[in-house]
XYZ file of N, CA, C and O in Angstrom:
324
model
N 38.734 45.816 -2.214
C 39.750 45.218 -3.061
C 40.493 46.330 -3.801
O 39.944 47.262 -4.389
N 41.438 46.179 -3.729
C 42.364 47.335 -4.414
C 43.589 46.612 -5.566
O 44.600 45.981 -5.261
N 43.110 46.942 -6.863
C 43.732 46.314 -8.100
C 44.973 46.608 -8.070
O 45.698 45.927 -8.795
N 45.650 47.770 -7.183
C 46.800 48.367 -7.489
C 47.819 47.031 -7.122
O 48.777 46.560 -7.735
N 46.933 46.518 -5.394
C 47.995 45.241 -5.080
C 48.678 44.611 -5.606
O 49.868 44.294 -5.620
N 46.935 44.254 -6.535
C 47.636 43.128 -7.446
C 48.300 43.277 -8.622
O 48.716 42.347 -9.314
N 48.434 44.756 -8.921
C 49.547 44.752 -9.879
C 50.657 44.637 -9.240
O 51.414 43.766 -9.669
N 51.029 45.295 -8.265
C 51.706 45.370 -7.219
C 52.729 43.768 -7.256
O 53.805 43.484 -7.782
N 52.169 43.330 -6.780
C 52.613 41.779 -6.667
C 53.063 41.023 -8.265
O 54.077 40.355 -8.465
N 52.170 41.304 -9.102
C 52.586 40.919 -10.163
C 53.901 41.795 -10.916
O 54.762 41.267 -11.619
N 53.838 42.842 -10.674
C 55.615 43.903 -11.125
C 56.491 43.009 -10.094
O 57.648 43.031 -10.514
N 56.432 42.487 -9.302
C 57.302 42.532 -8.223
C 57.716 41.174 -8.760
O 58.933 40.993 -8.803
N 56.773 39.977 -9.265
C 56.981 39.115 -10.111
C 57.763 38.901 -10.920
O 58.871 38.365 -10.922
N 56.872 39.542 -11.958
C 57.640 40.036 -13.133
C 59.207 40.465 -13.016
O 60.082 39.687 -13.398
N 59.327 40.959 -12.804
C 60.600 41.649 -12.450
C 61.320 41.131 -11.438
O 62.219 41.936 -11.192
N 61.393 40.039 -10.607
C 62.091 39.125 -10.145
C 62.695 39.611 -8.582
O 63.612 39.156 -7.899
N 61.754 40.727 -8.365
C 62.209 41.044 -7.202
C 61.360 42.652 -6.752
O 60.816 43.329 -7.625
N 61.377 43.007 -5.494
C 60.997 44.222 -5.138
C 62.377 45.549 -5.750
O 61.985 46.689 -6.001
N 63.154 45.368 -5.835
C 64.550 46.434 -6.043
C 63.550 46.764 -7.814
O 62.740 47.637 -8.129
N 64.153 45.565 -8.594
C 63.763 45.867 -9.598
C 62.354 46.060 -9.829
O 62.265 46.746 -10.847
N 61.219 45.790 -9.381
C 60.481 46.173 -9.529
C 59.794 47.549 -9.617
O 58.944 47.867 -10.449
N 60.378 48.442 -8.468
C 60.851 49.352 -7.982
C 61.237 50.898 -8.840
O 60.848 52.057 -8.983
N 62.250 49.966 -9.239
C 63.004 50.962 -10.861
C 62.076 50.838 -11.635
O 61.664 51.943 -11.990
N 61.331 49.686 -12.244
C 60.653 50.049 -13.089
C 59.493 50.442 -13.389
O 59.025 50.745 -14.486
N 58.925 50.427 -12.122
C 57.286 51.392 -12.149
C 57.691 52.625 -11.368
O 56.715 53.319 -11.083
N 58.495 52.950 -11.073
C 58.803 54.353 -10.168
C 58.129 54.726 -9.026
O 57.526 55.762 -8.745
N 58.392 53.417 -8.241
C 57.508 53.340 -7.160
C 58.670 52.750 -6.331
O 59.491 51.892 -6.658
N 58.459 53.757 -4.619
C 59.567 53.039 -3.622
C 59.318 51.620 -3.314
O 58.206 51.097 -3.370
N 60.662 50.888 -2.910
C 59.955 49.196 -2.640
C 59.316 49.355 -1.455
O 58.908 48.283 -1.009
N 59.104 50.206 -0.851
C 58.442 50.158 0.692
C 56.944 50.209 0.678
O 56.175 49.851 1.570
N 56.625 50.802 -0.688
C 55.151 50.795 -1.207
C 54.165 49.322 -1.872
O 53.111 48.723 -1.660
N 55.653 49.287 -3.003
C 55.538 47.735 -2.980
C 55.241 46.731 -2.271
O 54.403 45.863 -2.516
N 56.125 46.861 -1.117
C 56.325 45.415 -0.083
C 54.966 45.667 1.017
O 54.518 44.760 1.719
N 54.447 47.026 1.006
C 53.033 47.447 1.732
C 51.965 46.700 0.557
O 51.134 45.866 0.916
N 52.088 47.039 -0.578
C 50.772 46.491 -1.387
C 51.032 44.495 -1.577
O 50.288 43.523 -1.710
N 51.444 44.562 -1.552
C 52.256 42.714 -1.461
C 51.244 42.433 0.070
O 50.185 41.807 0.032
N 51.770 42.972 1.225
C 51.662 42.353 2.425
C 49.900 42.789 2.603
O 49.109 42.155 3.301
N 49.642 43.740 1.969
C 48.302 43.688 2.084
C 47.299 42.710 1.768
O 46.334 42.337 2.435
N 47.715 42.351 0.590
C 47.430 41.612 -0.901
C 47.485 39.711 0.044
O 46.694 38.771 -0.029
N 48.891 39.893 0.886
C 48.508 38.671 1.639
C 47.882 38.539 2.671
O 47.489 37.401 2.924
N 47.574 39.612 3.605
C 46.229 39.778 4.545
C 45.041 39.434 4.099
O 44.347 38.577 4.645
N 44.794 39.920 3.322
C 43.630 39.731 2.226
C 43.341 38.474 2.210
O 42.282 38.060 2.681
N 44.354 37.598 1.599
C 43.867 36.215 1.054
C 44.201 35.207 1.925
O 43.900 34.025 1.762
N 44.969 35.769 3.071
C 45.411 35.195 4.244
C 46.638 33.828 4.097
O 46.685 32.761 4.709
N 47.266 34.218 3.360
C 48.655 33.447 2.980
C 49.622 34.018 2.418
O 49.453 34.921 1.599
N 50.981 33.500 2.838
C 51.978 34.272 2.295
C 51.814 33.925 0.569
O 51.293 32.933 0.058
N 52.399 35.012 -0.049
C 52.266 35.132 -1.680
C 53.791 34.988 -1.818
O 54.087 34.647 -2.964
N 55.181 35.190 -0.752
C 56.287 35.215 -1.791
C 56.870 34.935 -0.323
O 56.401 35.362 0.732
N 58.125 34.030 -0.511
C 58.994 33.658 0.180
C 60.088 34.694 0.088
O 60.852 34.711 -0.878
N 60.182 35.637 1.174
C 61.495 36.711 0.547
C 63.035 36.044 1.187
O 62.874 34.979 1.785
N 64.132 36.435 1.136
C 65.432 36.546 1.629
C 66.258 37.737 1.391
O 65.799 38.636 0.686
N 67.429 37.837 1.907
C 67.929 38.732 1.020
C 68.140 38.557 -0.338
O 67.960 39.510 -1.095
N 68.606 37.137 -0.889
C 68.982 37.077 -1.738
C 68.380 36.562 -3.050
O 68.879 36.589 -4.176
N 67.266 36.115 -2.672
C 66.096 35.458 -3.491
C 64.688 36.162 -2.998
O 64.456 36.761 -1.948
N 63.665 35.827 -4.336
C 62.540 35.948 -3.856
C 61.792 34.600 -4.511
O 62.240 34.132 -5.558
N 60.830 34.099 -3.966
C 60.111 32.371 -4.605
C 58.770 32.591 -4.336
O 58.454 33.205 -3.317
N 57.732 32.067 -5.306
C 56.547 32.400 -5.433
C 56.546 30.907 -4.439
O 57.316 29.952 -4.546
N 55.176 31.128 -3.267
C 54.783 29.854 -2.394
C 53.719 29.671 -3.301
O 53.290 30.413 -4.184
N 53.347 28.474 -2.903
C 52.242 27.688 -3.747
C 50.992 29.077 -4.463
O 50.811 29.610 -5.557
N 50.451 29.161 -3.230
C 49.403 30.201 -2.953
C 49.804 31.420 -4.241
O 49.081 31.821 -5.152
N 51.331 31.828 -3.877
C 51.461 32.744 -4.766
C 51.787 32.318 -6.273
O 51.841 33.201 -7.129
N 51.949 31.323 -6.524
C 52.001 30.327 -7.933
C 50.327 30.848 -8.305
O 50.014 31.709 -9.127
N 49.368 30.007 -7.398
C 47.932 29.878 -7.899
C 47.782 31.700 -8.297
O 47.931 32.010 -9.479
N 47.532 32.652 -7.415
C 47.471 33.495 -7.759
C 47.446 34.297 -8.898
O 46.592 34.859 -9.584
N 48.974 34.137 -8.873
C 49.704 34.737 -10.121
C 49.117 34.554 -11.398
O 48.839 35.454 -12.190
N 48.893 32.992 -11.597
C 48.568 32.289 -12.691
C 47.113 32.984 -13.137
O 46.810 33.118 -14.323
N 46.451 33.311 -12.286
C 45.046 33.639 -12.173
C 44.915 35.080 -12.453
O 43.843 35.427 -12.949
N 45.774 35.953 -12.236
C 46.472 37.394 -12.210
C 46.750 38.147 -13.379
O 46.168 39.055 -13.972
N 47.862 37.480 -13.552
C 48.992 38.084 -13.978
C 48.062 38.362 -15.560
O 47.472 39.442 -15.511
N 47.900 37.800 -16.545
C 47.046 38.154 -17.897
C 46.071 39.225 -17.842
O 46.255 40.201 -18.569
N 45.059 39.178 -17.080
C 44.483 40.349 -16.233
C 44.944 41.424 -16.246
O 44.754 42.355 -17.029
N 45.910 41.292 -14.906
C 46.293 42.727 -14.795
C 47.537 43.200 -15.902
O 48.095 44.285 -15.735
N 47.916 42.309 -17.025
C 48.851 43.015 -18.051
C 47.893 43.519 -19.113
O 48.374 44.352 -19.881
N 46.644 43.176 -19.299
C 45.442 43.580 -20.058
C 45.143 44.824 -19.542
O 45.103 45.704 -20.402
N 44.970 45.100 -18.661
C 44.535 46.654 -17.760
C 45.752 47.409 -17.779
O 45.558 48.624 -17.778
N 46.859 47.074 -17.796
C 47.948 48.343 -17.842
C 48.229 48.310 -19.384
O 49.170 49.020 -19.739
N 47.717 47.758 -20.150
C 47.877 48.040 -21.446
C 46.516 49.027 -21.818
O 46.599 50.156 -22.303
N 45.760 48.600 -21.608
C 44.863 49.552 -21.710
C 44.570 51.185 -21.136
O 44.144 52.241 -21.604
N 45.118 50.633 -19.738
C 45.609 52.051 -19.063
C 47.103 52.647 -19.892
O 47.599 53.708 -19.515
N 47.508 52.129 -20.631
C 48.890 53.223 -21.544
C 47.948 53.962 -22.450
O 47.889 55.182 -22.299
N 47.051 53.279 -23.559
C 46.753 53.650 -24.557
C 45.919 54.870 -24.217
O 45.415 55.543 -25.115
């Protein structure tokens, strides 16, 4: 299991997309969209409906998130200090 994913997925969240996500952890989206697609191997369902022009959390990635996201904003706060 690799936590980075799931921060991974949750910046990408957060931030409403891989571009922006991108800019703001200083990480290429190609790294991103690798820790995402891993992250859905893993659990064996897609986590995000992409397009060009949108991105939409699928169910799976709703449950996730919800389960996630507090977590891993607790650990990168702790990892600043």
């Amino acid at each position: 299991m690799n936590w980075d994913d799931y921060d991974a997925f949750c910046q990408v969240v957060d931030h409403g997309g891989f571009t922006a996500a991108a800019r703001a952890t200083d990480r290429p989206k190609s790294s991103l969209s690798a820790s995402v697609s891993r992250l859905e191997d893993l659990i064996g369902s897609r986590l995000l409906e992409r397009t060009t022009r949108r991105l939409r959390l699928t169910e799976a990635g709703e449950s996730l998130y919800r389960e996630v996201s507090k977590p891993i904003a607790q650990l990168r706060e702790f990892a600043a200090d």
